[in-house]
Amino acid sequence: MANLPPSAPPYQREEEVGARQRLARSDKEPGFLPIYTNAFDRVFISLVILIGIHLLWLRFMEPALPIEVATVISLAIGIYIVRRG
Amino acid sequence: MRNPRVGWALLSPTLIILLIFGFAPFIYVLVVGFFDWNVFAAEDGLRFNGLDNFRRLVFDDLFLSSVGLTIRFAVFAIVSEIVLGFVLAQMLTRSFPGKSLFRIIHTFPLMVAPIAVGAIWRLLVIPGFGPVPFFLDRWLGLTYQIGTYPDQALMTSVLMDIWHWTPFVTLTMLAGLSSIPREPVEQAKVDGANRLQVFWYVTLPFLRPVLLTTVFIRIMDAIRTVDEVWMLAGGGPGTRFTGIYIWRVTSPAASADWGYGSSVSLITLYLTIVLCWLLFIAISGRRKGEVE
């Protein structure tokens, strides 16, 4: 990323700083998710996945395996996302 | 030094209203979604039934088809509105004769209540009475009956939604376009960028926040559309054009069993959040390796 001259307009400098911060953050926390996330984002993603897994489980898997299995699986995925995402 | 207490004091009326009228009912619906609460039941009151409402819901074919239909309706309508709204907003940034008049006429549909929009369109497309089926039959030999063909009902509803909501998209896009600074556009032109490149690399990134907000508002509106579509075709032909909320309002199961109805509302909220979140990722430029 090229350094901007001091005469560059403010919006360009803000973008440059934002991009640098994001790159720095991604270097510091190389999570496996394809987007930049903070802790709240990862908890939110885990919650969305938890609900999705439970609904799909109710529809397709429940005759074979109880819903508690879905809870365990989605909690495990959730913890993994929060820690490594 | 700024005093945070002043900020909280200024925000508190809004927060209290939101808490009472927004958050508290949501928590109530969330709780009721896990209970059996049928108004026609022999026993009064709520009985906890765990995930039974959701279990029943994921096997309800009519509900599942209404979800698919609502998503199709939302995608067709929103994509068309965004494209059309952007083109019209671009047009309105330039000067042309009659621009003020056009802007006023173009904004008229926004002032009409949704139920009236549905009534207007019903009068236009009702077979044997409306001009649209008459002229389509006379000039093109096309049979146009929204009471018989579900695809025609869907397309008419999409057209109606476009007619009603494109002015809103135009206004937000116009605000976004007006706020773009001239310097980067001129710099890009000096550097030899053509119109498409200026649009793609300069205009669109600046429009992202506006685009995102507009799409979010329109998704939420499109998913909970009831009155227009209900007035137009009554959820028909039969039950083949019944969106999520029309189904929620008209289904005896969902309207008599408040627990089941609450679970429908919760699933719809979940769908809305997931759709908005996916779009947020797609539009906001938060993907790794991408510089905004």
mmCIF file of C-alpha atoms in Angstrom:
data_model
loop_
_atom_site.group_PDB
_atom_site.id
_atom_site.type_symbol
_atom_site.label_atom_id
_atom_site.label_comp_id
_atom_site.label_asym_id
_atom_site.label_seq_id
_atom_site.Cartn_x
_atom_site.Cartn_y
_atom_site.Cartn_z
ATOM 1 C CA MET A 1 0.000 0.000 0.000
ATOM 2 C CA ALA A 2 1.557 3.282 -1.074
ATOM 3 C CA ASN A 3 2.083 6.022 1.494
ATOM 4 C CA LEU A 4 -0.065 9.061 0.767
ATOM 5 C CA PRO A 5 1.493 12.533 0.600
ATOM 6 C CA PRO A 6 0.600 14.976 3.395
ATOM 7 C CA SER A 7 -1.411 16.975 0.881
ATOM 8 C CA ALA A 8 -3.811 14.066 0.268
ATOM 9 C CA PRO A 9 -7.485 14.827 1.068
ATOM 10 C CA PRO A 10 -8.712 13.766 4.545
ATOM 11 C CA TYR A 11 -11.039 11.038 3.265
ATOM 12 C CA GLN A 12 -8.108 9.342 1.486
ATOM 13 C CA ARG A 13 -5.999 9.478 4.639
ATOM 14 C CA GLU A 14 -8.874 8.014 6.687
ATOM 15 C CA GLU A 15 -9.245 5.163 4.211
ATOM 16 C CA GLU A 16 -5.523 4.520 4.287
ATOM 17 C CA VAL A 17 -5.505 4.399 8.103
ATOM 18 C CA GLY A 18 -8.594 2.139 8.135
ATOM 19 C CA ALA A 19 -7.055 -0.262 5.648
ATOM 20 C CA ARG A 20 -3.781 -0.348 7.604
ATOM 21 C CA GLN A 21 -5.611 -1.024 10.873
ATOM 22 C CA ARG A 22 -7.535 -3.871 9.303
ATOM 23 C CA LEU A 23 -4.411 -5.398 7.792
ATOM 24 C CA ALA A 24 -2.616 -5.052 11.137
ATOM 25 C CA ARG A 25 -5.543 -6.672 12.936
ATOM 26 C CA SER A 26 -5.710 -9.514 10.452
ATOM 27 C CA ASP A 27 -1.959 -10.095 10.888
ATOM 28 C CA LYS A 28 -2.372 -10.103 14.643
ATOM 29 C CA GLU A 29 -5.453 -12.332 14.693
ATOM 30 C CA PRO A 30 -5.390 -14.579 11.651
ATOM 31 C CA GLY A 31 -8.823 -16.176 12.156
ATOM 32 C CA PHE A 32 -10.263 -18.647 9.659
ATOM 33 C CA LEU A 33 -13.398 -16.611 8.909
ATOM 34 C CA PRO A 34 -13.246 -14.795 5.557
ATOM 35 C CA ILE A 35 -14.210 -11.440 7.130
ATOM 36 C CA TYR A 36 -12.793 -9.045 9.711
ATOM 37 C CA THR A 37 -14.513 -9.742 13.032
ATOM 38 C CA ASN A 38 -14.474 -8.632 16.637
ATOM 39 C CA ALA A 39 -15.627 -10.706 19.620
ATOM 40 C CA PHE A 40 -19.246 -9.529 19.293
ATOM 41 C CA ASP A 41 -19.333 -10.503 15.595
ATOM 42 C CA ARG A 42 -18.067 -13.977 16.419
ATOM 43 C CA VAL A 43 -20.651 -14.479 19.182
ATOM 44 C CA PHE A 44 -23.359 -13.269 16.776
ATOM 45 C CA ILE A 45 -22.178 -15.644 14.024
ATOM 46 C CA SER A 46 -22.128 -18.519 16.548
ATOM 47 C CA LEU A 47 -25.695 -17.703 17.622
ATOM 48 C CA VAL A 48 -26.947 -17.556 14.025
ATOM 49 C CA ILE A 49 -25.275 -20.902 13.296
ATOM 50 C CA LEU A 50 -26.660 -22.414 16.527
ATOM 51 C CA ILE A 51 -30.244 -21.525 15.551
ATOM 52 C CA GLY A 52 -29.713 -22.689 11.953
ATOM 53 C CA ILE A 53 -28.290 -26.056 13.053
ATOM 54 C CA HIS A 54 -31.186 -26.610 15.471
ATOM 55 C CA LEU A 55 -33.832 -25.838 12.845
ATOM 56 C CA LEU A 56 -32.188 -28.095 10.262
ATOM 57 C CA TRP A 57 -31.791 -30.786 12.900
ATOM 58 C CA LEU A 58 -35.493 -30.614 13.785
ATOM 59 C CA ARG A 59 -36.373 -31.022 10.115
ATOM 60 C CA PHE A 60 -33.940 -33.699 8.963
ATOM 61 C CA MET A 61 -32.059 -35.387 11.803
ATOM 62 C CA GLU A 62 -34.334 -35.657 14.820
ATOM 63 C CA PRO A 63 -35.851 -39.076 13.998
ATOM 64 C CA ALA A 64 -32.327 -40.531 14.080
ATOM 65 C CA LEU A 65 -30.590 -38.450 16.768
ATOM 66 C CA PRO A 66 -31.960 -36.322 19.649
ATOM 67 C CA ILE A 67 -31.820 -32.521 19.548
ATOM 68 C CA GLU A 68 -29.259 -32.443 22.382
ATOM 69 C CA VAL A 69 -26.663 -33.667 19.896
ATOM 70 C CA ALA A 70 -27.335 -30.554 17.795
ATOM 71 C CA THR A 71 -26.875 -28.402 20.894
ATOM 72 C CA VAL A 72 -23.510 -30.005 21.656
ATOM 73 C CA ILE A 73 -22.343 -29.710 18.040
ATOM 74 C CA SER A 74 -23.423 -26.077 17.691
ATOM 75 C CA LEU A 75 -21.883 -25.119 21.048
ATOM 76 C CA ALA A 76 -18.607 -26.740 19.982
ATOM 77 C CA ILE A 77 -18.711 -24.860 16.658
ATOM 78 C CA GLY A 78 -19.625 -21.658 18.518
ATOM 79 C CA ILE A 79 -16.676 -21.944 20.910
ATOM 80 C CA TYR A 80 -14.354 -22.674 17.978
ATOM 81 C CA ILE A 81 -15.614 -19.616 16.080
ATOM 82 C CA VAL A 82 -15.342 -17.318 19.106
ATOM 83 C CA ARG A 83 -11.786 -18.449 19.838
ATOM 84 C CA ARG A 84 -10.360 -18.947 16.350
ATOM 85 C CA GLY A 85 -12.709 -17.131 13.984
ATOM 86 C CA MET B 1 -13.959 17.367 28.633
ATOM 87 C CA ARG B 2 -17.138 15.665 27.482
ATOM 88 C CA ASN B 3 -19.508 14.467 30.162
ATOM 89 C CA PRO B 4 -20.963 11.029 29.327
ATOM 90 C CA ARG B 5 -23.881 11.629 31.707
ATOM 91 C CA VAL B 6 -25.206 14.390 29.444
ATOM 92 C CA GLY B 7 -25.113 11.999 26.499
ATOM 93 C CA TRP B 8 -26.991 9.311 28.432
ATOM 94 C CA ALA B 9 -29.506 11.882 29.681
ATOM 95 C CA LEU B 10 -30.187 13.036 26.129
ATOM 96 C CA LEU B 11 -30.481 9.475 24.875
ATOM 97 C CA SER B 12 -32.604 8.191 27.756
ATOM 98 C CA PRO B 13 -36.100 9.168 26.432
ATOM 99 C CA THR B 14 -35.459 7.277 23.193
ATOM 100 C CA LEU B 15 -33.908 4.349 25.023
ATOM 101 C CA ILE B 16 -36.808 4.106 27.477
ATOM 102 C CA ILE B 17 -39.360 4.172 24.620
ATOM 103 C CA LEU B 18 -37.362 1.553 22.711
ATOM 104 C CA LEU B 19 -37.118 -0.605 25.808
ATOM 105 C CA ILE B 20 -40.861 -0.452 26.485
ATOM 106 C CA PHE B 21 -42.203 -0.692 22.931
ATOM 107 C CA GLY B 22 -39.402 -2.601 21.198
ATOM 108 C CA PHE B 23 -37.345 -4.755 23.483
ATOM 109 C CA ALA B 24 -40.006 -5.819 26.021
ATOM 110 C CA PRO B 25 -42.479 -7.125 23.368
ATOM 111 C CA PHE B 26 -39.604 -8.938 21.655
ATOM 112 C CA ILE B 27 -38.685 -10.733 24.884
ATOM 113 C CA TYR B 28 -42.386 -11.545 25.400
ATOM 114 C CA VAL B 29 -42.679 -13.048 21.903
ATOM 115 C CA LEU B 30 -39.422 -14.927 22.475
ATOM 116 C CA VAL B 31 -40.833 -16.495 25.642
ATOM 117 C CA VAL B 32 -44.300 -17.220 24.205
ATOM 118 C CA GLY B 33 -42.650 -18.968 21.215
ATOM 119 C CA PHE B 34 -41.751 -21.829 23.568
ATOM 120 C CA PHE B 35 -45.275 -22.219 24.975
ATOM 121 C CA ASP B 36 -48.549 -23.709 23.834
ATOM 122 C CA TRP B 37 -51.144 -20.936 24.079
ATOM 123 C CA ASN B 38 -54.194 -21.771 22.028
ATOM 124 C CA VAL B 39 -57.180 -19.473 22.460
ATOM 125 C CA PHE B 40 -59.568 -22.371 21.766
ATOM 126 C CA ALA B 41 -57.869 -24.798 24.176
ATOM 127 C CA ALA B 42 -59.943 -26.301 27.010
ATOM 128 C CA GLU B 43 -57.389 -25.094 29.563
ATOM 129 C CA ASP B 44 -56.606 -21.408 29.822
ATOM 130 C CA GLY B 45 -53.108 -19.979 29.879
ATOM 131 C CA LEU B 46 -49.662 -20.977 28.713
ATOM 132 C CA ARG B 47 -48.198 -24.480 28.816
ATOM 133 C CA PHE B 48 -44.487 -24.929 28.201
ATOM 134 C CA ASN B 49 -43.875 -27.169 25.194
ATOM 135 C CA GLY B 50 -40.171 -26.645 24.511
ATOM 136 C CA LEU B 51 -39.304 -26.751 20.832
ATOM 137 C CA ASP B 52 -42.652 -28.227 19.713
ATOM 138 C CA ASN B 53 -43.799 -25.036 17.964
ATOM 139 C CA PHE B 54 -40.594 -24.937 15.921
ATOM 140 C CA ARG B 55 -40.773 -28.693 15.300
ATOM 141 C CA ARG B 56 -44.277 -28.200 13.899
ATOM 142 C CA LEU B 57 -43.154 -25.200 11.872
ATOM 143 C CA VAL B 58 -40.279 -26.876 10.016
ATOM 144 C CA PHE B 59 -42.716 -29.536 8.761
ATOM 145 C CA ASP B 60 -45.420 -27.057 7.733
ATOM 146 C CA ASP B 61 -45.364 -27.142 3.921
ATOM 147 C CA LEU B 62 -47.443 -24.004 3.552
ATOM 148 C CA PHE B 63 -45.078 -22.060 5.804
ATOM 149 C CA LEU B 64 -42.006 -23.349 3.927
ATOM 150 C CA SER B 65 -43.521 -22.440 0.557
ATOM 151 C CA SER B 66 -44.423 -18.987 1.911
ATOM 152 C CA VAL B 67 -40.778 -18.479 2.942
ATOM 153 C CA GLY B 68 -39.571 -19.358 -0.577
ATOM 154 C CA LEU B 69 -42.161 -17.079 -2.127
ATOM 155 C CA THR B 70 -41.285 -14.179 0.169
ATOM 156 C CA ILE B 71 -37.590 -14.518 -0.645
ATOM 157 C CA ARG B 72 -38.334 -14.592 -4.400
ATOM 158 C CA PHE B 73 -40.563 -11.542 -4.051
ATOM 159 C CA ALA B 74 -37.932 -9.672 -2.003
ATOM 160 C CA VAL B 75 -35.063 -10.484 -4.380
ATOM 161 C CA PHE B 76 -36.954 -9.505 -7.568
ATOM 162 C CA ALA B 77 -38.365 -6.323 -6.035
ATOM 163 C CA ILE B 78 -35.236 -5.079 -4.253
ATOM 164 C CA VAL B 79 -32.797 -5.716 -7.105
ATOM 165 C CA SER B 80 -35.119 -3.907 -9.549
ATOM 166 C CA GLU B 81 -35.682 -1.020 -7.141
ATOM 167 C CA ILE B 82 -31.969 -0.536 -6.476
ATOM 168 C CA VAL B 83 -31.062 -0.523 -10.185
ATOM 169 C CA LEU B 84 -33.973 1.696 -11.172
ATOM 170 C CA GLY B 85 -33.514 3.976 -8.157
ATOM 171 C CA PHE B 86 -29.836 4.449 -8.950
ATOM 172 C CA VAL B 87 -30.521 5.267 -12.610
ATOM 173 C CA LEU B 88 -33.217 7.782 -11.645
ATOM 174 C CA ALA B 89 -30.987 9.334 -8.961
ATOM 175 C CA GLN B 90 -28.177 9.709 -11.514
ATOM 176 C CA MET B 91 -30.651 11.360 -13.855
ATOM 177 C CA LEU B 92 -31.810 13.742 -11.123
ATOM 178 C CA THR B 93 -28.249 14.910 -10.418
ATOM 179 C CA ARG B 94 -28.288 16.543 -13.863
ATOM 180 C CA SER B 95 -30.348 19.460 -15.115
ATOM 181 C CA PHE B 96 -33.119 18.895 -17.630
ATOM 182 C CA PRO B 97 -36.380 20.688 -18.442
ATOM 183 C CA GLY B 98 -39.230 19.711 -16.111
ATOM 184 C CA LYS B 99 -36.910 18.203 -13.495
ATOM 185 C CA SER B 100 -38.816 19.678 -10.529
ATOM 186 C CA LEU B 101 -42.146 18.436 -11.870
ATOM 187 C CA PHE B 102 -40.704 14.991 -12.499
ATOM 188 C CA ARG B 103 -39.336 14.856 -8.961
ATOM 189 C CA ILE B 104 -42.734 15.718 -7.466
ATOM 190 C CA ILE B 105 -44.677 13.231 -9.603
ATOM 191 C CA HIS B 106 -42.052 10.562 -9.037
ATOM 192 C CA THR B 107 -42.398 10.933 -5.240
ATOM 193 C CA PHE B 108 -46.217 10.647 -5.251
ATOM 194 C CA PRO B 109 -46.409 6.843 -4.735
ATOM 195 C CA LEU B 110 -44.565 7.230 -1.425
ATOM 196 C CA MET B 111 -47.437 9.278 -0.061
ATOM 197 C CA VAL B 112 -50.025 6.593 -0.810
ATOM 198 C CA ALA B 113 -50.899 4.111 1.939
ATOM 199 C CA PRO B 114 -49.964 0.496 1.051
ATOM 200 C CA ILE B 115 -53.582 -0.690 1.271
ATOM 201 C CA ALA B 116 -54.571 2.036 -1.244
ATOM 202 C CA VAL B 117 -51.707 1.004 -3.536
ATOM 203 C CA GLY B 118 -53.070 -2.545 -3.456
ATOM 204 C CA ALA B 119 -56.584 -1.269 -4.251
ATOM 205 C CA ILE B 120 -55.321 0.865 -7.172
ATOM 206 C CA TRP B 121 -53.434 -2.038 -8.688
ATOM 207 C CA ARG B 122 -56.351 -4.388 -8.138
ATOM 208 C CA LEU B 123 -58.552 -2.038 -10.143
ATOM 209 C CA LEU B 124 -55.901 -1.970 -12.874
ATOM 210 C CA VAL B 125 -55.484 -5.730 -13.193
ATOM 211 C CA ILE B 126 -58.866 -7.191 -12.242
ATOM 212 C CA PRO B 127 -60.032 -9.448 -15.123
ATOM 213 C CA GLY B 128 -63.028 -8.159 -17.075
ATOM 214 C CA PHE B 129 -62.706 -4.686 -15.597
ATOM 215 C CA GLY B 130 -59.096 -3.485 -15.421
ATOM 216 C CA PRO B 131 -57.365 -1.965 -18.446
ATOM 217 C CA VAL B 132 -54.181 -4.080 -18.144
ATOM 218 C CA PRO B 133 -55.734 -7.510 -18.935
ATOM 219 C CA PHE B 134 -57.976 -5.906 -21.570
ATOM 220 C CA PHE B 135 -55.141 -4.277 -23.534
ATOM 221 C CA LEU B 136 -52.750 -7.194 -23.073
ATOM 222 C CA ASP B 137 -55.383 -9.461 -24.580
ATOM 223 C CA ARG B 138 -56.335 -7.036 -27.361
ATOM 224 C CA TRP B 139 -52.859 -5.975 -28.464
ATOM 225 C CA LEU B 140 -50.665 -8.959 -27.625
ATOM 226 C CA GLY B 141 -53.185 -11.789 -27.305
ATOM 227 C CA LEU B 142 -51.931 -12.554 -23.760
ATOM 228 C CA THR B 143 -54.167 -14.052 -21.112
ATOM 229 C CA TYR B 144 -53.539 -12.085 -17.934
ATOM 230 C CA GLN B 145 -55.356 -13.330 -14.851
ATOM 231 C CA ILE B 146 -53.662 -12.971 -11.495
ATOM 232 C CA GLY B 147 -56.462 -14.981 -9.894
ATOM 233 C CA THR B 148 -55.518 -18.013 -11.994
ATOM 234 C CA TYR B 149 -51.764 -17.888 -12.590
ATOM 235 C CA PRO B 150 -49.498 -17.562 -9.514
ATOM 236 C CA ASP B 151 -46.491 -16.358 -11.559
ATOM 237 C CA GLN B 152 -48.546 -13.449 -12.851
ATOM 238 C CA ALA B 153 -49.646 -12.658 -9.294
ATOM 239 C CA LEU B 154 -45.990 -12.667 -8.194
ATOM 240 C CA MET B 155 -44.830 -10.466 -11.065
ATOM 241 C CA THR B 156 -47.716 -8.032 -10.553
ATOM 242 C CA SER B 157 -46.909 -7.792 -6.852
ATOM 243 C CA VAL B 158 -43.242 -7.174 -7.677
ATOM 244 C CA LEU B 159 -44.220 -4.444 -10.172
ATOM 245 C CA MET B 160 -46.528 -2.897 -7.606
ATOM 246 C CA ASP B 161 -43.758 -2.891 -4.991
ATOM 247 C CA ILE B 162 -41.342 -1.347 -7.506
ATOM 248 C CA TRP B 163 -43.886 1.360 -8.337
ATOM 249 C CA HIS B 164 -44.442 2.073 -4.650
ATOM 250 C CA TRP B 165 -40.887 1.971 -3.291
ATOM 251 C CA THR B 166 -38.525 3.002 -6.102
ATOM 252 C CA PRO B 167 -39.005 6.712 -5.204
ATOM 253 C CA PHE B 168 -37.711 5.974 -1.709
ATOM 254 C CA VAL B 169 -34.605 4.288 -3.145
ATOM 255 C CA THR B 170 -34.154 7.191 -5.575
ATOM 256 C CA LEU B 171 -34.262 9.708 -2.741
ATOM 257 C CA THR B 172 -31.707 7.855 -0.612
ATOM 258 C CA MET B 173 -29.440 7.287 -3.623
ATOM 259 C CA LEU B 174 -29.764 10.952 -4.574
ATOM 260 C CA ALA B 175 -28.706 11.941 -1.052
ATOM 261 C CA GLY B 176 -25.739 9.556 -1.328
ATOM 262 C CA LEU B 177 -24.738 10.799 -4.777
ATOM 263 C CA SER B 178 -24.990 14.441 -3.677
ATOM 264 C CA SER B 179 -22.625 13.796 -0.766
ATOM 265 C CA ILE B 180 -19.845 12.347 -2.937
ATOM 266 C CA PRO B 181 -16.948 14.830 -3.108
ATOM 267 C CA ARG B 182 -16.062 15.986 -6.615
ATOM 268 C CA GLU B 183 -12.283 15.662 -6.222
ATOM 269 C CA PRO B 184 -11.925 11.852 -6.456
ATOM 270 C CA VAL B 185 -14.257 11.714 -9.459
ATOM 271 C CA GLU B 186 -12.259 14.434 -11.219
ATOM 272 C CA GLN B 187 -8.964 12.791 -10.254
ATOM 273 C CA ALA B 188 -10.159 9.495 -11.729
ATOM 274 C CA LYS B 189 -11.207 11.243 -14.954
ATOM 275 C CA VAL B 190 -7.826 13.015 -15.191
ATOM 276 C CA ASP B 191 -6.137 9.634 -14.719
ATOM 277 C CA GLY B 192 -8.025 8.387 -17.777
ATOM 278 C CA ALA B 193 -10.785 6.339 -16.138
ATOM 279 C CA ASN B 194 -13.857 5.777 -18.285
ATOM 280 C CA ARG B 195 -17.448 6.146 -16.980
ATOM 281 C CA LEU B 196 -17.736 2.525 -15.923
ATOM 282 C CA GLN B 197 -14.433 2.658 -14.047
ATOM 283 C CA VAL B 198 -15.422 5.893 -12.302
ATOM 284 C CA PHE B 199 -18.693 4.264 -11.272
ATOM 285 C CA TRP B 200 -17.106 1.021 -10.100
ATOM 286 C CA TYR B 201 -14.003 2.358 -8.330
ATOM 287 C CA VAL B 202 -15.160 5.765 -7.082
ATOM 288 C CA THR B 203 -18.939 6.204 -6.988
ATOM 289 C CA LEU B 204 -19.891 2.739 -5.737
ATOM 290 C CA PRO B 205 -17.448 2.667 -2.770
ATOM 291 C CA PHE B 206 -18.723 6.066 -1.659
ATOM 292 C CA LEU B 207 -22.319 4.870 -2.022
ATOM 293 C CA ARG B 208 -21.776 1.699 0.012
ATOM 294 C CA PRO B 209 -23.193 2.988 3.340
ATOM 295 C CA VAL B 210 -26.277 4.427 1.633
ATOM 296 C CA LEU B 211 -26.731 1.292 -0.446
ATOM 297 C CA LEU B 212 -26.437 -0.876 2.634
ATOM 298 C CA THR B 213 -28.976 1.123 4.635
ATOM 299 C CA THR B 214 -31.438 1.214 1.732
ATOM 300 C CA VAL B 215 -31.176 -2.511 1.077
ATOM 301 C CA PHE B 216 -31.651 -3.285 4.789
ATOM 302 C CA ILE B 217 -34.757 -1.127 5.033
ATOM 303 C CA ARG B 218 -36.195 -2.607 1.855
ATOM 304 C CA ILE B 219 -35.476 -6.213 2.901
ATOM 305 C CA MET B 220 -37.225 -5.707 6.226
ATOM 306 C CA ASP B 221 -40.185 -4.071 4.482
ATOM 307 C CA ALA B 222 -40.412 -6.648 1.693
ATOM 308 C CA ILE B 223 -40.357 -9.590 4.098
ATOM 309 C CA ARG B 224 -43.193 -8.202 6.192
ATOM 310 C CA THR B 225 -45.327 -7.012 3.261
ATOM 311 C CA VAL B 226 -48.975 -7.862 3.889
ATOM 312 C CA ASP B 227 -51.469 -5.159 3.012
ATOM 313 C CA GLU B 228 -50.524 -4.400 -0.606
ATOM 314 C CA VAL B 229 -50.272 -8.020 -1.676
ATOM 315 C CA TRP B 230 -53.317 -9.061 0.332
ATOM 316 C CA MET B 231 -55.389 -6.315 -1.255
ATOM 317 C CA LEU B 232 -54.138 -7.214 -4.740
ATOM 318 C CA ALA B 233 -54.775 -10.935 -4.864
ATOM 319 C CA GLY B 234 -55.773 -12.041 -1.349
ATOM 320 C CA GLY B 235 -52.781 -14.373 -1.125
ATOM 321 C CA GLY B 236 -54.069 -16.265 -4.153
ATOM 322 C CA PRO B 237 -54.628 -17.965 -6.466
ATOM 323 C CA GLY B 238 -55.684 -20.280 -3.620
ATOM 324 C CA THR B 239 -52.780 -20.269 -1.209
ATOM 325 C CA ARG B 240 -50.162 -20.097 -3.938
ATOM 326 C CA PHE B 241 -49.193 -16.507 -3.388
ATOM 327 C CA THR B 242 -49.170 -16.440 0.364
ATOM 328 C CA GLY B 243 -46.107 -14.726 1.795
ATOM 329 C CA ILE B 244 -44.852 -15.321 5.342
ATOM 330 C CA TYR B 245 -46.867 -12.588 7.012
ATOM 331 C CA ILE B 246 -50.015 -13.158 4.971
ATOM 332 C CA TRP B 247 -49.777 -16.768 6.081
ATOM 333 C CA ARG B 248 -49.108 -15.643 9.671
ATOM 334 C CA VAL B 249 -52.226 -13.460 9.670
ATOM 335 C CA THR B 250 -54.599 -15.753 7.780
ATOM 336 C CA SER B 251 -53.560 -19.245 8.868
ATOM 337 C CA PRO B 252 -56.008 -20.584 11.494
ATOM 338 C CA ALA B 253 -53.167 -22.504 13.142
ATOM 339 C CA ALA B 254 -50.909 -19.471 13.540
ATOM 340 C CA SER B 255 -53.599 -16.971 14.442
ATOM 341 C CA ALA B 256 -55.419 -19.121 17.010
ATOM 342 C CA ASP B 257 -52.286 -20.543 18.634
ATOM 343 C CA TRP B 258 -50.307 -17.568 19.847
ATOM 344 C CA GLY B 259 -47.338 -19.707 20.792
ATOM 345 C CA TYR B 260 -47.133 -21.087 17.267
ATOM 346 C CA GLY B 261 -47.670 -17.595 15.827
ATOM 347 C CA SER B 262 -44.830 -16.262 17.970
ATOM 348 C CA SER B 263 -42.515 -18.974 16.687
ATOM 349 C CA VAL B 264 -43.387 -17.900 13.110
ATOM 350 C CA SER B 265 -42.466 -14.311 13.991
ATOM 351 C CA LEU B 266 -39.194 -15.455 15.545
ATOM 352 C CA ILE B 267 -38.226 -17.539 12.525
ATOM 353 C CA THR B 268 -39.065 -14.609 10.226
ATOM 354 C CA LEU B 269 -36.880 -12.343 12.347
ATOM 355 C CA TYR B 270 -34.111 -14.922 12.127
ATOM 356 C CA LEU B 271 -34.432 -15.056 8.323
ATOM 357 C CA THR B 272 -34.353 -11.255 8.120
ATOM 358 C CA ILE B 273 -31.241 -11.060 10.290
ATOM 359 C CA VAL B 274 -29.447 -13.749 8.292
ATOM 360 C CA LEU B 275 -30.320 -12.122 4.944
ATOM 361 C CA CYS B 276 -29.263 -8.655 6.166
ATOM 362 C CA TRP B 277 -26.071 -10.002 7.671
ATOM 363 C CA LEU B 278 -25.082 -11.844 4.471
ATOM 364 C CA LEU B 279 -25.750 -8.688 2.457
ATOM 365 C CA PHE B 280 -23.786 -6.643 4.965
ATOM 366 C CA ILE B 281 -20.780 -8.910 4.430
ATOM 367 C CA ALA B 282 -21.233 -8.769 0.654
ATOM 368 C CA ILE B 283 -21.629 -4.994 0.382
ATOM 369 C CA SER B 284 -19.681 -3.537 3.301
ATOM 370 C CA GLY B 285 -16.220 -4.618 2.134
ATOM 371 C CA ARG B 286 -15.341 -6.427 5.357
ATOM 372 C CA ARG B 287 -13.957 -9.383 3.498
ATOM 373 C CA LYS B 288 -10.317 -10.136 4.197
ATOM 374 C CA GLY B 289 -7.850 -8.962 1.581
ATOM 375 C CA GLU B 290 -10.279 -6.323 0.367
ATOM 376 C CA VAL B 291 -9.443 -2.665 0.863
ATOM 377 C CA GLU B 292 -12.477 -0.438 1.055
#
